[in-house]
Amino acid sequence: MSSLEEQIAEVEEEIRTTSYNKATQLHIGRLKAKLAVLRLERETRARGKGGGVGYGVRKSGHATVGLVGYPSVGKSTLLNRLTAAESETAAYDFTTVSIIPGMLRWGGASIQILDMPGLVPGAARGRGRGREVLSVVRSVDLVLFLIDPEHADLRALIRELEGAGVRINGRPPRIVLQHGDRGGLTVSSTVRLTHLAGGLALPIAREFGLHNGSIVFREDATADQLIDALAGNRVYVPALLAVNKAELLGTEERSRLARELRPFEPVFVSAKENLGLEALVDRIGHALRFIRIYVKPPGRPVDREEPVILRQGDTIAGLLRRLPGDLERTFRAAQIWGRSARFPGQTVGRDHPLADEDVVTVVIARGAARAVS
Ligand SMILES: Nc1nc2c(ncn2[C@@H]2O[C@H](COP(=O)(O)OP(=O)(O)OP(=O)(O)O)[C@@H](O)[C@H]2O)c(=O)[nH]1
Ligand SMILES: [Mg+2]
């Protein structure tokens, strides 16, 4: 074990064994910050070694889903059922040793599913193919956790992702940080702070080397949230949960598992017996929040046959990237009809967020060749 690993293990151990109360609050906050800084250092070193770079898979389709679970829960069997992929499956652990992509159609959208090596505790330290899996997880649009009745410890899986800076089903904390050169550190808030009242934020910020500047809380954040804001490299990924090998479960066992797994609402499936897969695909499709955009070329009717598939939150800029021609350069404005329009035919710019079934006409700069045809 390198000394960095030892330091990480020591701090983890101290956090685990210190009981949390008013008197230890400050100490624990500082320890958590220290741990986060050490983990960042580990990431930086790992990147320096170039580990896992060749592991990258080309993303394709309209969205990418990563299959995450312990070894042998049936990830590859599921991928093979859902797509035309042929990922090796076997009754022993670590059958899959690289990232295997498959493609799934849902409505008009194509969804890329990535089968991955099984995740084991200690993945963030580089156990198994952990580091590579975690780096892929950071880039997917949705995580599909797969567990089975014998490997049902979802919490430990989530902790593993959290240790690598992945936040499941969360959103970034509403904290605004500003670095300065001098004058010390000021903390202010637009709401009443209960978790970090009484200057608790300062020692945490110092662990990250933030000594000058300001922290503005726009929500009653916890120490963990402040640490996330300070670390700055967190990714926020939505996730679904499926329980495989469900043909082995009776009704009672299912309800017990479902209770334990709250707030997740697991989909029970059997990849082997082909059960529950349609429901699972529907959940995946909905979770990805696709929207359909119809293009109306200037002076011509709307093309209702082939919508452009985007995702909720995407803007005109995202649409331009999907259309043929050099629209990103020649774009002048867009006209829109539909739910995102304040009035029919509203003129909007690149930053305008689109809604499902909007109709869009792209207006290009005069003199530029007509690109939308
Ligand atoms: N009973 C039952 N067994 C299944 C089911 N799905 C997969 N299996 C079996 O579980 C074993 C492991 O399946 P894999 O698909 O290789 O599992 P994996 O999660 O990809 O495993 P790793 O690649 O090693 O991480 C195989 O023997 C499968 O036949 C299922 O729905 N029910
Ligand atoms: Mg596999």
Short mmCIF file of C-alpha atoms and ligand atoms in Angstrom, two decimals:
data_model
loop_
_atom_site.label_atom_id
_atom_site.label_comp_id
_atom_site.label_asym_id
_atom_site.label_seq_id
_atom_site.Cartn_x
_atom_site.Cartn_y
_atom_site.Cartn_z
CA MET A 1 0.00 0.00 0.00
CA SER A 2 1.36 3.41 -0.88
CA SER A 3 1.50 5.96 1.89
CA LEU A 4 -1.31 7.88 0.19
CA GLU A 5 -3.49 4.78 0.42
CA GLU A 6 -2.53 4.44 4.07
CA GLN A 7 -3.49 8.00 4.81
CA ILE A 8 -6.84 7.50 3.05
CA ALA A 9 -7.49 4.29 5.00
CA GLU A 10 -6.60 5.99 8.28
CA VAL A 11 -8.94 8.91 7.74
CA GLU A 12 -11.73 6.59 6.57
CA GLU A 13 -11.26 4.53 9.71
CA GLU A 14 -11.33 7.58 11.96
CA ILE A 15 -14.55 8.83 10.34
CA ARG A 16 -16.12 5.40 10.80
CA THR A 17 -15.20 5.15 14.47
CA THR A 18 -16.00 8.69 15.58
CA SER A 19 -19.55 9.10 16.74
CA TYR A 20 -21.25 12.17 15.37
CA ASN A 21 -22.50 14.82 17.81
CA LYS A 22 -22.29 18.54 18.44
CA ALA A 23 -18.83 18.21 19.98
CA THR A 24 -17.34 16.14 17.14
CA GLN A 25 -19.16 17.89 14.27
CA LEU A 26 -16.27 20.21 13.47
CA HIS A 27 -13.70 17.45 13.67
CA ILE A 28 -15.67 15.13 11.39
CA GLY A 29 -16.28 17.90 8.86
CA ARG A 30 -12.57 18.51 8.71
CA LEU A 31 -11.80 14.79 8.38
CA LYS A 32 -14.25 14.42 5.52
CA ALA A 33 -12.64 17.37 3.77
CA LYS A 34 -9.20 15.88 4.31
CA LEU A 35 -10.40 12.57 2.87
CA ALA A 36 -11.84 14.30 -0.20
CA VAL A 37 -8.55 16.12 -0.80
CA LEU A 38 -6.58 12.86 -0.50
CA ARG A 39 -8.92 11.13 -2.94
CA LEU A 40 -8.50 13.99 -5.41
CA GLU A 41 -4.77 13.50 -5.10
CA ARG A 42 -5.22 9.80 -5.85
CA GLU A 43 -7.22 10.63 -8.97
CA THR A 44 -4.55 13.03 -10.16
CA ARG A 45 -1.82 10.41 -9.70
CA ALA A 46 -3.83 7.72 -11.47
CA ARG A 47 -4.40 10.02 -14.42
CA GLY A 48 -0.70 10.81 -14.51
CA LYS A 49 0.01 7.11 -14.99
CA GLY A 50 -2.40 7.12 -17.90
CA GLY A 51 -4.34 4.17 -16.50
CA GLY A 52 -7.49 3.19 -18.29
CA VAL A 53 -7.28 5.63 -21.15
CA GLY A 54 -7.50 2.92 -23.80
CA TYR A 55 -10.65 1.73 -22.09
CA GLY A 56 -12.77 4.52 -23.49
CA VAL A 57 -15.70 3.39 -25.59
CA ARG A 58 -17.10 5.53 -28.36
CA LYS A 59 -20.47 6.80 -27.28
CA SER A 60 -23.15 6.45 -29.92
CA GLY A 61 -26.92 6.67 -30.19
CA HIS A 62 -29.04 9.32 -28.50
CA ALA A 63 -28.02 8.38 -24.97
CA THR A 64 -25.75 5.97 -23.14
CA VAL A 65 -26.65 3.72 -20.22
CA GLY A 66 -24.06 1.99 -18.04
CA LEU A 67 -24.80 -1.42 -16.47
CA VAL A 68 -23.32 -1.40 -12.98
CA GLY A 69 -23.34 -4.34 -10.57
CA TYR A 70 -21.35 -6.95 -8.71
CA PRO A 71 -19.83 -9.84 -10.67
CA SER A 72 -22.17 -12.61 -11.86
CA VAL A 73 -25.48 -10.84 -11.28
CA GLY A 74 -26.31 -11.26 -14.99
CA LYS A 75 -25.25 -7.97 -16.58
CA SER A 76 -23.99 -9.59 -19.76
CA THR A 77 -26.96 -11.93 -20.01
CA LEU A 78 -29.22 -8.87 -19.75
CA LEU A 79 -27.28 -6.92 -22.39
CA ASN A 80 -27.55 -9.86 -24.78
CA ARG A 81 -31.31 -10.04 -24.21
CA LEU A 82 -31.90 -6.34 -24.70
CA THR A 83 -29.64 -5.83 -27.70
CA ALA A 84 -27.98 -7.70 -30.54
CA ALA A 85 -24.70 -7.74 -28.62
CA GLU A 86 -22.98 -11.01 -27.77
CA SER A 87 -21.21 -10.43 -24.50
CA GLU A 88 -19.68 -13.51 -22.93
CA THR A 89 -21.61 -14.90 -19.96
CA ALA A 90 -20.56 -17.55 -17.46
CA ALA A 91 -21.21 -18.82 -13.96
CA TYR A 92 -17.93 -17.41 -12.60
CA ASP A 93 -16.94 -13.88 -11.58
CA PHE A 94 -15.16 -11.41 -13.86
CA THR A 95 -16.28 -13.00 -17.10
CA THR A 96 -16.52 -9.56 -18.65
CA VAL A 97 -13.18 -7.78 -18.68
CA SER A 98 -13.84 -4.86 -21.01
CA ILE A 99 -16.70 -2.54 -21.88
CA ILE A 100 -19.12 -4.16 -24.33
CA PRO A 101 -21.63 -1.91 -26.09
CA GLY A 102 -25.04 -2.86 -27.41
CA MET A 103 -27.81 -0.80 -29.02
CA LEU A 104 -31.47 -0.69 -28.07
CA ARG A 105 -34.34 1.05 -29.88
CA TRP A 106 -37.04 2.81 -27.91
CA GLY A 107 -39.63 4.90 -29.72
CA GLY A 108 -37.54 6.76 -32.27
CA ALA A 109 -34.46 6.80 -30.06
CA SER A 110 -31.43 4.57 -30.05
CA ILE A 111 -30.00 3.87 -26.64
CA GLN A 112 -26.49 2.57 -26.19
CA ILE A 113 -26.10 0.10 -23.33
CA LEU A 114 -22.65 -0.56 -21.93
CA ASP A 115 -21.96 -3.88 -20.27
CA MET A 116 -19.10 -3.58 -17.85
CA PRO A 117 -16.89 -5.73 -15.66
CA GLY A 118 -18.40 -6.44 -12.26
CA LEU A 119 -17.70 -3.84 -9.60
CA VAL A 120 -16.21 -4.92 -6.28
CA PRO A 121 -15.61 -3.07 -3.02
CA GLY A 122 -12.35 -1.19 -3.32
CA ALA A 123 -12.94 -0.37 -6.99
CA ALA A 124 -11.97 3.27 -6.44
CA ARG A 125 -8.61 2.04 -5.15
CA GLY A 126 -8.18 0.22 -8.44
CA ARG A 127 -9.41 -3.25 -7.46
CA GLY A 128 -10.67 -5.39 -10.30
CA ARG A 129 -11.29 -3.16 -13.28
CA GLY A 130 -12.74 -0.68 -10.84
CA ARG A 131 -11.00 2.44 -11.93
CA GLU A 132 -11.90 1.95 -15.57
CA VAL A 133 -15.51 1.15 -14.77
CA LEU A 134 -15.77 4.23 -12.58
CA SER A 135 -14.35 6.46 -15.29
CA VAL A 136 -16.94 5.16 -17.77
CA VAL A 137 -19.72 5.65 -15.21
CA ARG A 138 -18.72 9.32 -15.02
CA SER A 139 -19.63 9.75 -18.68
CA VAL A 140 -22.94 7.91 -19.02
CA ASP A 141 -26.38 9.52 -19.14
CA LEU A 142 -27.97 6.93 -16.89
CA VAL A 143 -26.72 4.19 -14.59
CA LEU A 144 -28.68 0.96 -14.51
CA PHE A 145 -27.82 -0.82 -11.27
CA LEU A 146 -28.30 -4.54 -11.55
CA ILE A 147 -28.36 -6.67 -8.42
CA ASP A 148 -29.51 -10.23 -7.76
CA PRO A 149 -30.98 -11.87 -4.66
CA GLU A 150 -27.55 -12.98 -3.49
CA HIS A 151 -25.72 -9.74 -4.16
CA ALA A 152 -28.29 -7.17 -3.10
CA ASP A 153 -26.16 -4.66 -1.20
CA LEU A 154 -27.03 -1.61 -3.26
CA ARG A 155 -25.75 0.82 -0.60
CA ALA A 156 -22.21 -0.54 -0.89
CA LEU A 157 -22.34 -0.18 -4.68
CA ILE A 158 -23.47 3.41 -4.36
CA ARG A 159 -20.75 4.12 -1.78
CA GLU A 160 -18.20 2.82 -4.25
CA LEU A 161 -19.41 5.27 -6.88
CA GLU A 162 -19.51 8.08 -4.35
CA GLY A 163 -15.91 7.46 -3.41
CA ALA A 164 -15.09 8.17 -7.04
CA GLY A 165 -16.98 11.47 -7.09
CA VAL A 166 -20.18 10.14 -8.70
CA ARG A 167 -23.43 11.39 -7.16
CA ILE A 168 -26.46 9.21 -7.86
CA ASN A 169 -29.86 10.83 -8.42
CA GLY A 170 -28.65 14.11 -6.98
CA ARG A 171 -28.03 17.65 -8.14
CA PRO A 172 -25.13 20.02 -7.54
CA PRO A 173 -25.33 21.92 -4.25
CA ARG A 174 -26.45 25.54 -4.45
CA ILE A 175 -23.21 27.01 -3.19
CA VAL A 176 -21.29 29.76 -4.98
CA LEU A 177 -17.54 29.80 -4.46
CA GLN A 178 -15.19 32.59 -5.34
CA HIS A 179 -11.42 32.47 -4.99
CA GLY A 180 -9.55 35.66 -4.13
CA ASP A 181 -5.94 36.71 -3.49
CA ARG A 182 -6.28 38.40 -0.13
CA GLY A 183 -8.68 39.67 2.50
CA GLY A 184 -9.55 36.33 4.03
CA LEU A 185 -12.60 34.19 3.51
CA THR A 186 -16.15 35.42 3.96
CA VAL A 187 -19.13 33.14 4.39
CA SER A 188 -22.67 34.32 3.77
CA SER A 189 -25.99 32.71 3.07
CA THR A 190 -29.38 33.52 1.62
CA VAL A 191 -31.05 30.93 3.87
CA ARG A 192 -30.66 29.95 7.52
CA LEU A 193 -27.87 27.42 7.95
CA THR A 194 -28.44 24.55 10.35
CA HIS A 195 -25.74 22.05 9.32
CA LEU A 196 -22.89 24.48 8.83
CA ALA A 197 -23.85 27.25 11.26
CA GLY A 198 -21.28 28.95 13.47
CA GLY A 199 -18.31 29.04 11.14
CA LEU A 200 -18.18 25.28 10.45
CA ALA A 201 -17.59 25.98 6.78
CA LEU A 202 -14.25 27.71 7.32
CA PRO A 203 -12.08 24.78 8.45
CA ILE A 204 -13.52 22.64 5.65
CA ALA A 205 -12.68 25.29 3.05
CA ARG A 206 -9.16 25.59 4.47
CA GLU A 207 -8.53 21.88 3.91
CA PHE A 208 -9.03 22.64 0.22
CA GLY A 209 -6.63 25.56 0.38
CA LEU A 210 -9.38 28.13 0.10
CA HIS A 211 -8.16 30.94 2.38
CA ASN A 212 -9.25 34.02 0.46
CA GLY A 213 -12.52 34.65 -1.30
CA SER A 214 -16.15 33.98 -0.52
CA ILE A 215 -18.64 31.20 -0.01
CA VAL A 216 -22.31 31.97 -0.55
CA PHE A 217 -24.84 29.36 0.55
CA ARG A 218 -28.09 29.40 -1.42
CA GLU A 219 -29.36 26.38 0.46
CA ASP A 220 -28.90 24.84 3.90
CA ALA A 221 -26.03 22.64 2.75
CA THR A 222 -24.38 19.82 4.68
CA ALA A 223 -20.63 19.39 5.14
CA ASP A 224 -20.70 16.74 2.39
CA GLN A 225 -22.34 19.15 -0.02
CA LEU A 226 -19.81 21.87 0.74
CA ILE A 227 -17.02 19.36 0.15
CA ASP A 228 -18.60 18.43 -3.21
CA ALA A 229 -18.68 22.09 -4.22
CA LEU A 230 -15.07 22.59 -3.16
CA ALA A 231 -13.83 19.43 -4.89
CA GLY A 232 -15.47 20.65 -8.09
CA ASN A 233 -15.14 17.37 -10.02
CA ARG A 234 -18.37 15.68 -9.03
CA VAL A 235 -20.69 14.26 -11.66
CA TYR A 236 -24.42 13.93 -11.06
CA VAL A 237 -25.88 10.86 -12.73
CA PRO A 238 -29.46 9.58 -12.58
CA ALA A 239 -29.91 5.88 -11.88
CA LEU A 240 -32.47 3.08 -12.09
CA LEU A 241 -32.42 -0.23 -10.30
CA ALA A 242 -33.29 -3.70 -11.56
CA VAL A 243 -33.26 -6.95 -9.58
CA ASN A 244 -32.25 -9.87 -11.80
CA LYS A 245 -32.91 -13.60 -11.29
CA ALA A 246 -36.33 -12.61 -10.00
CA GLU A 247 -37.77 -15.96 -11.12
CA LEU A 248 -36.05 -17.29 -7.98
CA LEU A 249 -38.06 -14.96 -5.74
CA GLY A 250 -41.47 -15.49 -4.18
CA THR A 251 -43.93 -12.65 -3.75
CA GLU A 252 -42.96 -12.10 -0.14
CA GLU A 253 -39.26 -11.98 -0.85
CA ARG A 254 -39.93 -9.45 -3.57
CA SER A 255 -41.83 -7.11 -1.30
CA ARG A 256 -39.18 -7.43 1.39
CA LEU A 257 -36.44 -6.56 -1.11
CA ALA A 258 -38.48 -3.69 -2.54
CA ARG A 259 -38.88 -2.29 0.99
CA GLU A 260 -35.18 -2.56 1.72
CA LEU A 261 -34.25 -0.88 -1.54
CA ARG A 262 -36.29 2.27 -1.04
CA PRO A 263 -36.29 5.00 -2.25
CA PHE A 264 -35.42 3.10 -5.42
CA GLU A 265 -38.33 1.42 -7.14
CA PRO A 266 -36.72 -1.71 -8.50
CA VAL A 267 -37.88 -3.43 -11.66
CA PHE A 268 -37.84 -7.19 -11.12
CA VAL A 269 -36.52 -9.03 -14.15
CA SER A 270 -35.18 -12.37 -15.21
CA ALA A 271 -32.69 -12.09 -18.04
CA LYS A 272 -32.59 -15.84 -18.28
CA GLU A 273 -36.37 -16.40 -18.38
CA ASN A 274 -37.07 -13.21 -20.33
CA LEU A 275 -39.31 -11.69 -17.66
CA GLY A 276 -39.97 -8.00 -16.99
CA LEU A 277 -37.68 -6.82 -19.75
CA GLU A 278 -40.27 -4.74 -21.57
CA ALA A 279 -41.11 -2.85 -18.39
CA LEU A 280 -37.41 -2.29 -17.80
CA VAL A 281 -36.86 -0.88 -21.28
CA ASP A 282 -39.80 1.49 -20.77
CA ARG A 283 -38.36 2.71 -17.48
CA ILE A 284 -35.00 3.30 -19.16
CA GLY A 285 -36.62 5.18 -22.06
CA HIS A 286 -38.63 7.43 -19.77
CA ALA A 287 -35.72 8.06 -17.41
CA LEU A 288 -33.66 9.38 -20.31
CA ARG A 289 -36.23 12.11 -20.96
CA PHE A 290 -36.09 12.18 -24.72
CA ILE A 291 -37.83 14.95 -26.59
CA ARG A 292 -38.89 15.00 -30.25
CA ILE A 293 -38.23 18.12 -32.26
CA TYR A 294 -39.85 18.65 -35.66
CA VAL A 295 -37.99 20.75 -38.17
CA LYS A 296 -39.85 23.07 -40.49
CA PRO A 297 -37.64 24.27 -43.36
CA PRO A 298 -38.41 27.92 -44.28
CA GLY A 299 -41.50 28.14 -46.52
CA ARG A 300 -42.12 24.40 -46.38
CA PRO A 301 -44.29 22.09 -44.27
CA VAL A 302 -43.19 20.52 -41.02
CA ASP A 303 -41.39 17.20 -41.25
CA ARG A 304 -43.48 15.08 -38.87
CA GLU A 305 -41.98 11.82 -40.15
CA GLU A 306 -38.53 12.09 -38.69
CA PRO A 307 -38.24 14.07 -35.48
CA VAL A 308 -34.81 14.96 -34.24
CA ILE A 309 -34.35 13.17 -30.91
CA LEU A 310 -32.86 15.31 -28.15
CA ARG A 311 -33.04 15.22 -24.37
CA GLN A 312 -34.86 17.45 -21.93
CA GLY A 313 -32.73 20.49 -21.18
CA ASP A 314 -31.19 20.50 -24.66
CA THR A 315 -31.21 23.82 -26.45
CA ILE A 316 -31.29 25.10 -30.03
CA ALA A 317 -27.50 24.70 -30.00
CA GLY A 318 -27.94 20.95 -29.45
CA LEU A 319 -30.41 20.81 -32.34
CA LEU A 320 -27.97 22.59 -34.66
CA ARG A 321 -25.34 19.96 -33.92
CA ARG A 322 -27.73 17.24 -35.06
CA LEU A 323 -28.81 18.85 -38.31
CA PRO A 324 -26.91 18.54 -41.56
CA GLY A 325 -24.96 21.48 -42.88
CA ASP A 326 -22.79 24.00 -41.16
CA LEU A 327 -25.58 25.49 -39.08
CA GLU A 328 -23.47 26.11 -36.04
CA ARG A 329 -21.61 28.69 -38.10
CA THR A 330 -24.39 30.04 -40.31
CA PHE A 331 -27.12 30.14 -37.65
CA ARG A 332 -28.81 33.49 -37.20
CA ALA A 333 -31.97 32.74 -35.26
CA ALA A 334 -34.65 30.14 -34.79
CA GLN A 335 -38.43 30.39 -34.82
CA ILE A 336 -40.38 28.04 -32.64
CA TRP A 337 -43.90 26.78 -32.17
CA GLY A 338 -44.96 24.52 -29.35
CA ARG A 339 -44.67 24.18 -25.61
CA SER A 340 -41.39 26.02 -25.19
CA ALA A 341 -42.61 29.01 -27.21
CA ARG A 342 -44.09 31.98 -25.36
CA PHE A 343 -46.14 32.61 -28.49
CA PRO A 344 -46.32 30.78 -31.83
CA GLY A 345 -43.41 31.63 -34.05
CA GLN A 346 -41.32 33.22 -31.29
CA THR A 347 -37.79 34.09 -32.37
CA VAL A 348 -35.12 32.59 -30.11
CA GLY A 349 -31.36 32.14 -29.93
CA ARG A 350 -29.00 29.24 -29.40
CA ASP A 351 -29.56 29.06 -25.63
CA HIS A 352 -33.30 28.49 -25.82
CA PRO A 353 -34.28 25.20 -24.10
CA LEU A 354 -36.59 23.04 -26.21
CA ALA A 355 -39.63 21.01 -25.20
CA ASP A 356 -41.11 17.76 -26.51
CA GLU A 357 -42.79 18.16 -29.92
CA ASP A 358 -41.59 21.71 -30.54
CA VAL A 359 -41.52 22.78 -34.18
CA VAL A 360 -38.41 24.73 -35.18
CA THR A 361 -37.41 26.73 -38.22
CA VAL A 362 -33.75 27.58 -38.43
CA VAL A 363 -32.95 30.93 -40.01
CA ILE A 364 -29.46 31.19 -41.41
CA ALA A 365 -27.35 34.29 -41.99
CA ARG A 366 -28.03 36.04 -45.25
CA GLY A 367 -25.46 35.14 -47.88
CA ALA A 368 -24.82 31.73 -46.34
CA ALA A 369 -25.87 28.81 -48.48
CA ARG A 370 -29.26 27.45 -47.51
CA ALA A 371 -28.31 24.65 -45.18
CA VAL A 372 -31.64 23.27 -44.02
CA SER A 373 -33.34 21.62 -46.91
N1 LIG B 1 -31.28 -17.92 -12.33
C1 LIG B 1 -30.85 -16.97 -13.15
N2 LIG B 1 -29.57 -16.95 -13.55
C2 LIG B 1 -29.17 -15.98 -14.40
C3 LIG B 1 -30.05 -14.96 -14.83
N3 LIG B 1 -29.36 -14.11 -15.63
C4 LIG B 1 -28.10 -14.59 -15.68
N4 LIG B 1 -27.98 -15.72 -14.94
C5 LIG B 1 -26.77 -16.54 -14.75
O1 LIG B 1 -25.84 -15.86 -13.91
C6 LIG B 1 -24.49 -16.18 -14.30
C7 LIG B 1 -23.70 -14.92 -14.55
O2 LIG B 1 -24.22 -14.26 -15.70
P1 LIG B 1 -23.41 -13.13 -16.46
O3 LIG B 1 -24.36 -12.51 -17.42
O4 LIG B 1 -22.13 -13.67 -16.98
O5 LIG B 1 -23.11 -12.14 -15.24
P2 LIG B 1 -22.27 -10.77 -15.23
O6 LIG B 1 -22.94 -9.86 -14.27
O7 LIG B 1 -22.08 -10.28 -16.61
O8 LIG B 1 -20.88 -11.27 -14.61
P3 LIG B 1 -19.40 -10.62 -14.74
O9 LIG B 1 -19.15 -10.30 -16.18
O10 LIG B 1 -18.50 -11.68 -14.23
O11 LIG B 1 -19.40 -9.41 -13.88
C8 LIG B 1 -24.62 -17.07 -15.52
O12 LIG B 1 -24.49 -18.41 -15.11
C9 LIG B 1 -26.02 -16.78 -16.05
O13 LIG B 1 -26.58 -17.86 -16.75
C10 LIG B 1 -31.43 -15.02 -14.40
O14 LIG B 1 -32.27 -14.18 -14.73
N5 LIG B 1 -31.76 -16.02 -13.55
MG MG B 2 -20.42 -9.94 -17.66
#
